[in-house]
Amino acid sequence: MQTIEHVIEQATDFLEQGQAKKAVEVLSRVQPQHENNDELIVLLAEALSENHQSRKALQLLETRAKSDQVGGELILALGDEYYAQDQLQAARDSYQRLVSDDEFGAEALVRLGLLSFSEQDYAAAERLFLQALEADGRCVAALNSLGDLCLEQNENAAAKAWYLKAIEADNEDVEAAGNLAELLYEEGQFPEAEHYARQALEQDQTYAPAWLTLGYLHLDQDQEREAARCFETFLRWEQSPAASDIIIEVKAVLGALRD
């Protein structure tokens, strides 16, 4: 009989391979016997959401969140699911439950900042990201978010500095390396951009934004075969509905390369 640890590992592998349906199947079989296992429930909710069962994912998280012994990881996941379903006040309420938590307070503050960011309240977003850093000076999510905030306001030098601080805090952070690669590409610093894109992929071969940056780097240098390979890999791993516009654009570029 499989241990719960093995089931979680197997489901995680399925999700990383883009097989959300299989992840749902293996987790659903054992979930009734592990109703208090927050790690399993969070993973099952993620799999359900990726399998286009967002309502069921939210119901699962809401049910568990009513427990007196629910963990911070699940509350964050609940807030994230509310956010994904545009229930912003419910998301804010969930994150607010954790702002004083020693372990999850910094992450909750970052999430609250991202809500303000999405509402274009940049001053509030910056204040919350900096509060997160006060709670945890090495909070990579806060450092990356400050970089994104600066980039949104065309403060490229400041954005670059925040991304570099994120890499300094965690040199295995995929998002910081990917963000920096994209920024350097936009500035025409191709060798440096390629360095950070490949650094991101060393940590996670499925990180689609880095493949996209590499694709455009090769395209701009007339390396069409390499560009096509990178774009194809990007399309393999990028499944988010939020990326629909860039997916259409990349498919059009690929079509032109094949003609």
PDB file of C-alpha atoms in Angstrom:
ATOM      1  CA  MET A   1       0.000   0.000   0.000  1.00  0.00           C
ATOM      2  CA  GLN A   2       1.296   3.451  -0.916  1.00  0.00           C
ATOM      3  CA  THR A   3       2.176   5.877   1.847  1.00  0.00           C
ATOM      4  CA  ILE A   4       0.557   9.305   1.816  1.00  0.00           C
ATOM      5  CA  GLU A   5       3.997  10.801   1.170  1.00  0.00           C
ATOM      6  CA  HIS A   6       4.359   8.681  -1.957  1.00  0.00           C
ATOM      7  CA  VAL A   7       0.879   9.661  -3.179  1.00  0.00           C
ATOM      8  CA  ILE A   8       1.687  13.358  -2.731  1.00  0.00           C
ATOM      9  CA  GLU A   9       4.994  12.915  -4.557  1.00  0.00           C
ATOM     10  CA  GLN A  10       3.287  11.074  -7.404  1.00  0.00           C
ATOM     11  CA  ALA A  11       0.576  13.734  -7.720  1.00  0.00           C
ATOM     12  CA  THR A  12       3.178  16.502  -7.670  1.00  0.00           C
ATOM     13  CA  ASP A  13       4.996  14.790 -10.539  1.00  0.00           C
ATOM     14  CA  PHE A  14       1.746  14.564 -12.504  1.00  0.00           C
ATOM     15  CA  LEU A  15       1.114  18.285 -12.007  1.00  0.00           C
ATOM     16  CA  GLU A  16       4.636  19.172 -13.122  1.00  0.00           C
ATOM     17  CA  GLN A  17       4.034  17.101 -16.256  1.00  0.00           C
ATOM     18  CA  GLY A  18       0.781  18.937 -16.985  1.00  0.00           C
ATOM     19  CA  GLN A  19      -1.349  15.895 -16.121  1.00  0.00           C
ATOM     20  CA  ALA A  20      -3.774  17.505 -13.685  1.00  0.00           C
ATOM     21  CA  LYS A  21      -6.485  14.900 -14.286  1.00  0.00           C
ATOM     22  CA  LYS A  22      -4.208  12.082 -13.117  1.00  0.00           C
ATOM     23  CA  ALA A  23      -3.189  14.133 -10.078  1.00  0.00           C
ATOM     24  CA  VAL A  24      -6.867  14.586  -9.184  1.00  0.00           C
ATOM     25  CA  GLU A  25      -7.488  10.854  -9.533  1.00  0.00           C
ATOM     26  CA  VAL A  26      -4.667   9.698  -7.249  1.00  0.00           C
ATOM     27  CA  LEU A  27      -5.335  12.353  -4.604  1.00  0.00           C
ATOM     28  CA  SER A  28      -9.112  11.891  -4.596  1.00  0.00           C
ATOM     29  CA  ARG A  29      -8.706   8.195  -3.829  1.00  0.00           C
ATOM     30  CA  VAL A  30      -6.947   8.877  -0.529  1.00  0.00           C
ATOM     31  CA  GLN A  31      -8.391  12.254   0.492  1.00  0.00           C
ATOM     32  CA  PRO A  32     -11.381  10.837   2.469  1.00  0.00           C
ATOM     33  CA  GLN A  33      -8.934   9.026   4.772  1.00  0.00           C
ATOM     34  CA  HIS A  34      -6.772  12.155   5.213  1.00  0.00           C
ATOM     35  CA  GLU A  35      -9.279  14.975   5.675  1.00  0.00           C
ATOM     36  CA  ASN A  36      -6.950  16.810   8.076  1.00  0.00           C
ATOM     37  CA  ASN A  37      -3.864  16.678   5.858  1.00  0.00           C
ATOM     38  CA  ASP A  38      -3.485  20.265   4.672  1.00  0.00           C
ATOM     39  CA  GLU A  39      -0.642  19.450   2.273  1.00  0.00           C
ATOM     40  CA  LEU A  40      -2.775  16.889   0.466  1.00  0.00           C
ATOM     41  CA  ILE A  41      -5.832  19.156   0.373  1.00  0.00           C
ATOM     42  CA  VAL A  42      -3.865  22.120  -0.994  1.00  0.00           C
ATOM     43  CA  LEU A  43      -2.354  19.920  -3.692  1.00  0.00           C
ATOM     44  CA  LEU A  44      -5.739  18.431  -4.593  1.00  0.00           C
ATOM     45  CA  ALA A  45      -7.255  21.914  -4.827  1.00  0.00           C
ATOM     46  CA  GLU A  46      -4.435  22.968  -7.157  1.00  0.00           C
ATOM     47  CA  ALA A  47      -4.994  19.897  -9.312  1.00  0.00           C
ATOM     48  CA  LEU A  48      -8.749  20.488  -9.434  1.00  0.00           C
ATOM     49  CA  SER A  49      -8.234  24.099 -10.439  1.00  0.00           C
ATOM     50  CA  GLU A  50      -5.827  23.127 -13.213  1.00  0.00           C
ATOM     51  CA  ASN A  51      -8.332  20.490 -14.327  1.00  0.00           C
ATOM     52  CA  HIS A  52     -10.975  23.225 -14.807  1.00  0.00           C
ATOM     53  CA  GLN A  53     -12.825  22.330 -11.592  1.00  0.00           C
ATOM     54  CA  SER A  54     -12.307  25.618  -9.795  1.00  0.00           C
ATOM     55  CA  ARG A  55     -15.631  25.568  -7.953  1.00  0.00           C
ATOM     56  CA  LYS A  56     -14.840  22.162  -6.473  1.00  0.00           C
ATOM     57  CA  ALA A  57     -11.345  23.339  -5.527  1.00  0.00           C
ATOM     58  CA  LEU A  58     -12.772  26.319  -3.674  1.00  0.00           C
ATOM     59  CA  GLN A  59     -15.359  24.200  -1.856  1.00  0.00           C
ATOM     60  CA  LEU A  60     -12.641  21.803  -0.729  1.00  0.00           C
ATOM     61  CA  LEU A  61     -10.500  24.623   0.680  1.00  0.00           C
ATOM     62  CA  GLU A  62     -13.443  26.407   2.305  1.00  0.00           C
ATOM     63  CA  THR A  63     -14.528  23.230   4.082  1.00  0.00           C
ATOM     64  CA  ARG A  64     -11.071  22.607   5.508  1.00  0.00           C
ATOM     65  CA  ALA A  65     -10.593  26.291   6.445  1.00  0.00           C
ATOM     66  CA  LYS A  66     -13.470  26.007   8.939  1.00  0.00           C
ATOM     67  CA  SER A  67     -11.358  23.714  11.123  1.00  0.00           C
ATOM     68  CA  ASP A  68      -9.832  25.100  14.317  1.00  0.00           C
ATOM     69  CA  GLN A  69      -6.499  23.482  13.459  1.00  0.00           C
ATOM     70  CA  VAL A  70      -6.121  24.581   9.853  1.00  0.00           C
ATOM     71  CA  GLY A  71      -2.593  25.560   8.822  1.00  0.00           C
ATOM     72  CA  GLY A  72      -1.358  28.757   7.240  1.00  0.00           C
ATOM     73  CA  GLU A  73      -0.472  27.046   3.963  1.00  0.00           C
ATOM     74  CA  LEU A  74      -4.111  26.173   3.404  1.00  0.00           C
ATOM     75  CA  ILE A  75      -5.328  29.680   4.277  1.00  0.00           C
ATOM     76  CA  LEU A  76      -2.910  31.106   1.707  1.00  0.00           C
ATOM     77  CA  ALA A  77      -4.163  28.613  -0.869  1.00  0.00           C
ATOM     78  CA  LEU A  78      -7.757  29.579  -0.067  1.00  0.00           C
ATOM     79  CA  GLY A  79      -6.936  33.241  -0.575  1.00  0.00           C
ATOM     80  CA  ASP A  80      -5.186  32.428  -3.842  1.00  0.00           C
ATOM     81  CA  GLU A  81      -8.220  30.520  -5.098  1.00  0.00           C
ATOM     82  CA  TYR A  82     -10.528  33.399  -4.182  1.00  0.00           C
ATOM     83  CA  TYR A  83      -8.129  35.723  -6.016  1.00  0.00           C
ATOM     84  CA  ALA A  84      -8.114  33.473  -9.091  1.00  0.00           C
ATOM     85  CA  GLN A  85     -11.916  33.561  -9.109  1.00  0.00           C
ATOM     86  CA  ASP A  86     -12.030  37.371  -8.748  1.00  0.00           C
ATOM     87  CA  GLN A  87     -13.455  37.251  -5.230  1.00  0.00           C
ATOM     88  CA  LEU A  88     -11.051  39.931  -4.091  1.00  0.00           C
ATOM     89  CA  GLN A  89     -12.584  40.820  -0.734  1.00  0.00           C
ATOM     90  CA  ALA A  90     -12.741  37.159   0.267  1.00  0.00           C
ATOM     91  CA  ALA A  91      -9.103  36.796  -0.780  1.00  0.00           C
ATOM     92  CA  ARG A  92      -8.154  39.855   1.265  1.00  0.00           C
ATOM     93  CA  ASP A  93      -9.984  38.499   4.321  1.00  0.00           C
ATOM     94  CA  SER A  94      -8.149  35.175   4.024  1.00  0.00           C
ATOM     95  CA  TYR A  95      -4.713  36.773   3.795  1.00  0.00           C
ATOM     96  CA  GLN A  96      -5.535  39.142   6.643  1.00  0.00           C
ATOM     97  CA  ARG A  97      -5.959  36.136   8.944  1.00  0.00           C
ATOM     98  CA  LEU A  98      -2.226  35.450   8.644  1.00  0.00           C
ATOM     99  CA  VAL A  99      -0.518  38.849   8.794  1.00  0.00           C
ATOM    100  CA  SER A 100       0.575  38.317  12.415  1.00  0.00           C
ATOM    101  CA  ASP A 101       1.630  34.713  11.875  1.00  0.00           C
ATOM    102  CA  ASP A 102       5.350  34.139  12.454  1.00  0.00           C
ATOM    103  CA  GLU A 103       5.673  31.623   9.626  1.00  0.00           C
ATOM    104  CA  PHE A 104       3.226  32.905   7.019  1.00  0.00           C
ATOM    105  CA  GLY A 105       2.888  36.608   7.848  1.00  0.00           C
ATOM    106  CA  ALA A 106       5.374  37.821   5.230  1.00  0.00           C
ATOM    107  CA  GLU A 107       3.745  35.780   2.461  1.00  0.00           C
ATOM    108  CA  ALA A 108       0.303  37.036   3.499  1.00  0.00           C
ATOM    109  CA  LEU A 109       1.512  40.638   3.326  1.00  0.00           C
ATOM    110  CA  VAL A 110       2.902  40.014  -0.154  1.00  0.00           C
ATOM    111  CA  ARG A 111      -0.445  38.600  -1.272  1.00  0.00           C
ATOM    112  CA  LEU A 112      -2.228  41.657   0.137  1.00  0.00           C
ATOM    113  CA  GLY A 113       0.253  43.818  -1.739  1.00  0.00           C
ATOM    114  CA  LEU A 114      -0.482  41.958  -4.955  1.00  0.00           C
ATOM    115  CA  LEU A 115      -4.169  42.665  -4.472  1.00  0.00           C
ATOM    116  CA  SER A 116      -3.389  46.380  -4.177  1.00  0.00           C
ATOM    117  CA  PHE A 117      -1.088  46.078  -7.208  1.00  0.00           C
ATOM    118  CA  SER A 118      -3.911  44.549  -9.258  1.00  0.00           C
ATOM    119  CA  GLU A 119      -6.112  47.474  -8.238  1.00  0.00           C
ATOM    120  CA  GLN A 120      -3.345  49.902  -9.327  1.00  0.00           C
ATOM    121  CA  ASP A 121      -2.955  51.200  -5.787  1.00  0.00           C
ATOM    122  CA  TYR A 122       0.810  51.236  -6.126  1.00  0.00           C
ATOM    123  CA  ALA A 123       1.509  53.157  -2.926  1.00  0.00           C
ATOM    124  CA  ALA A 124      -0.384  50.599  -0.841  1.00  0.00           C
ATOM    125  CA  ALA A 125       1.288  47.743  -2.706  1.00  0.00           C
ATOM    126  CA  GLU A 126       4.752  49.136  -2.014  1.00  0.00           C
ATOM    127  CA  ARG A 127       3.936  49.669   1.656  1.00  0.00           C
ATOM    128  CA  LEU A 128       2.754  46.074   2.036  1.00  0.00           C
ATOM    129  CA  PHE A 129       5.744  44.604   0.181  1.00  0.00           C
ATOM    130  CA  LEU A 130       8.103  46.576   2.430  1.00  0.00           C
ATOM    131  CA  GLN A 131       6.168  45.399   5.496  1.00  0.00           C
ATOM    132  CA  ALA A 132       6.722  41.847   4.295  1.00  0.00           C
ATOM    133  CA  LEU A 133      10.463  42.518   4.154  1.00  0.00           C
ATOM    134  CA  GLU A 134      10.339  43.880   7.692  1.00  0.00           C
ATOM    135  CA  ALA A 135       8.805  40.571   8.757  1.00  0.00           C
ATOM    136  CA  ASP A 136      11.285  38.534   6.706  1.00  0.00           C
ATOM    137  CA  GLY A 137      14.249  40.321   5.173  1.00  0.00           C
ATOM    138  CA  ARG A 138      14.865  37.441   2.765  1.00  0.00           C
ATOM    139  CA  CYS A 139      11.283  37.108   1.526  1.00  0.00           C
ATOM    140  CA  VAL A 140      11.897  36.447  -2.155  1.00  0.00           C
ATOM    141  CA  ALA A 141       8.251  36.997  -3.065  1.00  0.00           C
ATOM    142  CA  ALA A 142       8.418  40.521  -1.631  1.00  0.00           C
ATOM    143  CA  LEU A 143      11.688  41.283  -3.441  1.00  0.00           C
ATOM    144  CA  ASN A 144      10.319  40.048  -6.761  1.00  0.00           C
ATOM    145  CA  SER A 145       7.080  41.944  -6.257  1.00  0.00           C
ATOM    146  CA  LEU A 146       8.951  45.178  -5.578  1.00  0.00           C
ATOM    147  CA  GLY A 147      10.833  44.575  -8.815  1.00  0.00           C
ATOM    148  CA  ASP A 148       7.566  44.049 -10.673  1.00  0.00           C
ATOM    149  CA  LEU A 149       6.148  47.210  -9.126  1.00  0.00           C
ATOM    150  CA  CYS A 150       9.143  49.264 -10.244  1.00  0.00           C
ATOM    151  CA  LEU A 151       8.957  47.759 -13.721  1.00  0.00           C
ATOM    152  CA  GLU A 152       5.270  48.657 -13.952  1.00  0.00           C
ATOM    153  CA  GLN A 153       6.245  52.268 -13.260  1.00  0.00           C
ATOM    154  CA  ASN A 154       9.109  52.217 -15.810  1.00  0.00           C
ATOM    155  CA  GLU A 155      11.770  52.298 -13.102  1.00  0.00           C
ATOM    156  CA  ASN A 156      13.949  49.690 -14.782  1.00  0.00           C
ATOM    157  CA  ALA A 157      17.134  50.283 -12.808  1.00  0.00           C
ATOM    158  CA  ALA A 158      15.284  49.907  -9.511  1.00  0.00           C
ATOM    159  CA  ALA A 159      13.487  46.798 -10.806  1.00  0.00           C
ATOM    160  CA  LYS A 160      16.802  45.233 -11.767  1.00  0.00           C
ATOM    161  CA  ALA A 161      18.194  45.956  -8.302  1.00  0.00           C
ATOM    162  CA  TRP A 162      15.245  44.243  -6.602  1.00  0.00           C
ATOM    163  CA  TYR A 163      15.509  41.171  -8.845  1.00  0.00           C
ATOM    164  CA  LEU A 164      19.222  40.915  -8.092  1.00  0.00           C
ATOM    165  CA  LYS A 165      18.447  41.127  -4.369  1.00  0.00           C
ATOM    166  CA  ALA A 166      15.963  38.281  -4.818  1.00  0.00           C
ATOM    167  CA  ILE A 167      18.641  36.160  -6.496  1.00  0.00           C
ATOM    168  CA  GLU A 168      21.068  37.070  -3.720  1.00  0.00           C
ATOM    169  CA  ALA A 169      18.495  35.916  -1.163  1.00  0.00           C
ATOM    170  CA  ASP A 170      17.887  32.676  -3.083  1.00  0.00           C
ATOM    171  CA  ASN A 171      20.060  31.922  -6.096  1.00  0.00           C
ATOM    172  CA  GLU A 172      17.713  29.080  -7.020  1.00  0.00           C
ATOM    173  CA  ASP A 173      14.684  31.347  -7.363  1.00  0.00           C
ATOM    174  CA  VAL A 174      13.253  30.816 -10.827  1.00  0.00           C
ATOM    175  CA  GLU A 175      11.011  33.862 -10.947  1.00  0.00           C
ATOM    176  CA  ALA A 176      13.767  36.364 -10.129  1.00  0.00           C
ATOM    177  CA  ALA A 177      16.095  34.942 -12.776  1.00  0.00           C
ATOM    178  CA  GLY A 178      13.276  34.843 -15.321  1.00  0.00           C
ATOM    179  CA  ASN A 179      12.188  38.399 -14.568  1.00  0.00           C
ATOM    180  CA  LEU A 180      15.736  39.657 -14.843  1.00  0.00           C
ATOM    181  CA  ALA A 181      16.232  37.806 -18.129  1.00  0.00           C
ATOM    182  CA  GLU A 182      13.139  39.434 -19.618  1.00  0.00           C
ATOM    183  CA  LEU A 183      14.164  42.899 -18.427  1.00  0.00           C
ATOM    184  CA  LEU A 184      17.696  42.541 -19.798  1.00  0.00           C
ATOM    185  CA  TYR A 185      16.310  41.299 -23.113  1.00  0.00           C
ATOM    186  CA  GLU A 186      14.074  44.360 -23.377  1.00  0.00           C
ATOM    187  CA  GLU A 187      17.146  46.527 -22.757  1.00  0.00           C
ATOM    188  CA  GLY A 188      19.058  44.763 -25.535  1.00  0.00           C
ATOM    189  CA  GLN A 189      21.554  43.093 -23.197  1.00  0.00           C
ATOM    190  CA  PHE A 190      21.332  39.740 -24.942  1.00  0.00           C
ATOM    191  CA  PRO A 191      24.249  37.782 -23.376  1.00  0.00           C
ATOM    192  CA  GLU A 192      23.173  38.746 -19.857  1.00  0.00           C
ATOM    193  CA  ALA A 193      19.534  37.984 -20.662  1.00  0.00           C
ATOM    194  CA  GLU A 194      20.443  34.530 -21.951  1.00  0.00           C
ATOM    195  CA  HIS A 195      22.535  33.879 -18.838  1.00  0.00           C
ATOM    196  CA  TYR A 196      19.622  34.501 -16.480  1.00  0.00           C
ATOM    197  CA  ALA A 197      17.078  32.705 -18.682  1.00  0.00           C
ATOM    198  CA  ARG A 198      19.263  29.607 -18.632  1.00  0.00           C
ATOM    199  CA  GLN A 199      19.804  30.023 -14.898  1.00  0.00           C
ATOM    200  CA  ALA A 200      16.030  29.875 -14.442  1.00  0.00           C
ATOM    201  CA  LEU A 201      15.788  26.756 -16.602  1.00  0.00           C
ATOM    202  CA  GLU A 202      18.566  25.047 -14.664  1.00  0.00           C
ATOM    203  CA  GLN A 203      16.212  25.167 -11.696  1.00  0.00           C
ATOM    204  CA  ASP A 204      12.993  24.387 -13.563  1.00  0.00           C
ATOM    205  CA  GLN A 205      12.920  23.117 -17.144  1.00  0.00           C
ATOM    206  CA  THR A 206       9.153  23.724 -17.240  1.00  0.00           C
ATOM    207  CA  TYR A 207       9.410  27.469 -16.496  1.00  0.00           C
ATOM    208  CA  ALA A 208       7.671  28.798 -19.604  1.00  0.00           C
ATOM    209  CA  PRO A 209       8.644  32.519 -19.396  1.00  0.00           C
ATOM    210  CA  ALA A 210      12.342  31.652 -19.687  1.00  0.00           C
ATOM    211  CA  TRP A 211      11.684  29.611 -22.835  1.00  0.00           C
ATOM    212  CA  LEU A 212       9.793  32.587 -24.252  1.00  0.00           C
ATOM    213  CA  THR A 213      12.689  34.949 -23.566  1.00  0.00           C
ATOM    214  CA  LEU A 214      15.165  32.513 -25.122  1.00  0.00           C
ATOM    215  CA  GLY A 215      12.919  32.186 -28.156  1.00  0.00           C
ATOM    216  CA  TYR A 216      12.921  35.919 -28.789  1.00  0.00           C
ATOM    217  CA  LEU A 217      16.654  36.127 -28.105  1.00  0.00           C
ATOM    218  CA  HIS A 218      17.322  33.539 -30.809  1.00  0.00           C
ATOM    219  CA  LEU A 219      14.802  35.142 -33.167  1.00  0.00           C
ATOM    220  CA  ASP A 220      16.435  38.559 -32.868  1.00  0.00           C
ATOM    221  CA  GLN A 221      19.765  36.956 -33.734  1.00  0.00           C
ATOM    222  CA  ASP A 222      18.336  35.190 -36.821  1.00  0.00           C
ATOM    223  CA  GLN A 223      18.690  31.770 -35.187  1.00  0.00           C
ATOM    224  CA  GLU A 224      15.328  30.582 -36.423  1.00  0.00           C
ATOM    225  CA  ARG A 225      15.657  26.859 -35.697  1.00  0.00           C
ATOM    226  CA  GLU A 226      16.655  27.495 -32.088  1.00  0.00           C
ATOM    227  CA  ALA A 227      13.906  30.115 -31.749  1.00  0.00           C
ATOM    228  CA  ALA A 228      11.265  27.681 -33.006  1.00  0.00           C
ATOM    229  CA  ARG A 229      12.414  25.005 -30.554  1.00  0.00           C
ATOM    230  CA  CYS A 230      12.175  27.450 -27.641  1.00  0.00           C
ATOM    231  CA  PHE A 231       8.740  28.683 -28.700  1.00  0.00           C
ATOM    232  CA  GLU A 232       7.479  25.104 -29.046  1.00  0.00           C
ATOM    233  CA  THR A 233       8.748  24.338 -25.546  1.00  0.00           C
ATOM    234  CA  PHE A 234       7.085  27.491 -24.236  1.00  0.00           C
ATOM    235  CA  LEU A 235       3.741  26.363 -25.676  1.00  0.00           C
ATOM    236  CA  ARG A 236       4.188  22.914 -24.138  1.00  0.00           C
ATOM    237  CA  TRP A 237       4.494  24.325 -20.629  1.00  0.00           C
ATOM    238  CA  GLU A 238       2.398  27.505 -20.698  1.00  0.00           C
ATOM    239  CA  GLN A 239      -1.201  26.538 -19.924  1.00  0.00           C
ATOM    240  CA  SER A 240      -2.469  29.549 -17.984  1.00  0.00           C
ATOM    241  CA  PRO A 241      -5.611  31.266 -19.319  1.00  0.00           C
ATOM    242  CA  ALA A 242      -3.972  34.559 -18.315  1.00  0.00           C
ATOM    243  CA  ALA A 243      -1.317  33.932 -20.976  1.00  0.00           C
ATOM    244  CA  SER A 244      -3.808  33.470 -23.820  1.00  0.00           C
ATOM    245  CA  ASP A 245      -2.686  36.599 -25.695  1.00  0.00           C
ATOM    246  CA  ILE A 246       1.002  35.698 -25.661  1.00  0.00           C
ATOM    247  CA  ILE A 247       0.164  32.101 -26.626  1.00  0.00           C
ATOM    248  CA  ILE A 248      -1.668  33.397 -29.711  1.00  0.00           C
ATOM    249  CA  GLU A 249       1.291  35.643 -30.525  1.00  0.00           C
ATOM    250  CA  VAL A 250       3.817  32.819 -30.198  1.00  0.00           C
ATOM    251  CA  LYS A 251       1.727  30.507 -32.363  1.00  0.00           C
ATOM    252  CA  ALA A 252       1.653  33.198 -35.041  1.00  0.00           C
ATOM    253  CA  VAL A 253       5.435  33.614 -34.861  1.00  0.00           C
ATOM    254  CA  LEU A 254       5.901  29.849 -35.106  1.00  0.00           C
ATOM    255  CA  GLY A 255       3.609  29.734 -38.120  1.00  0.00           C
ATOM    256  CA  ALA A 256       5.705  32.388 -39.847  1.00  0.00           C
ATOM    257  CA  LEU A 257       8.925  30.527 -39.043  1.00  0.00           C
ATOM    258  CA  ARG A 258       7.566  27.326 -40.566  1.00  0.00           C
ATOM    259  CA  ASP A 259       6.393  28.973 -43.810  1.00  0.00           C
TER     260      ASP A 259
END
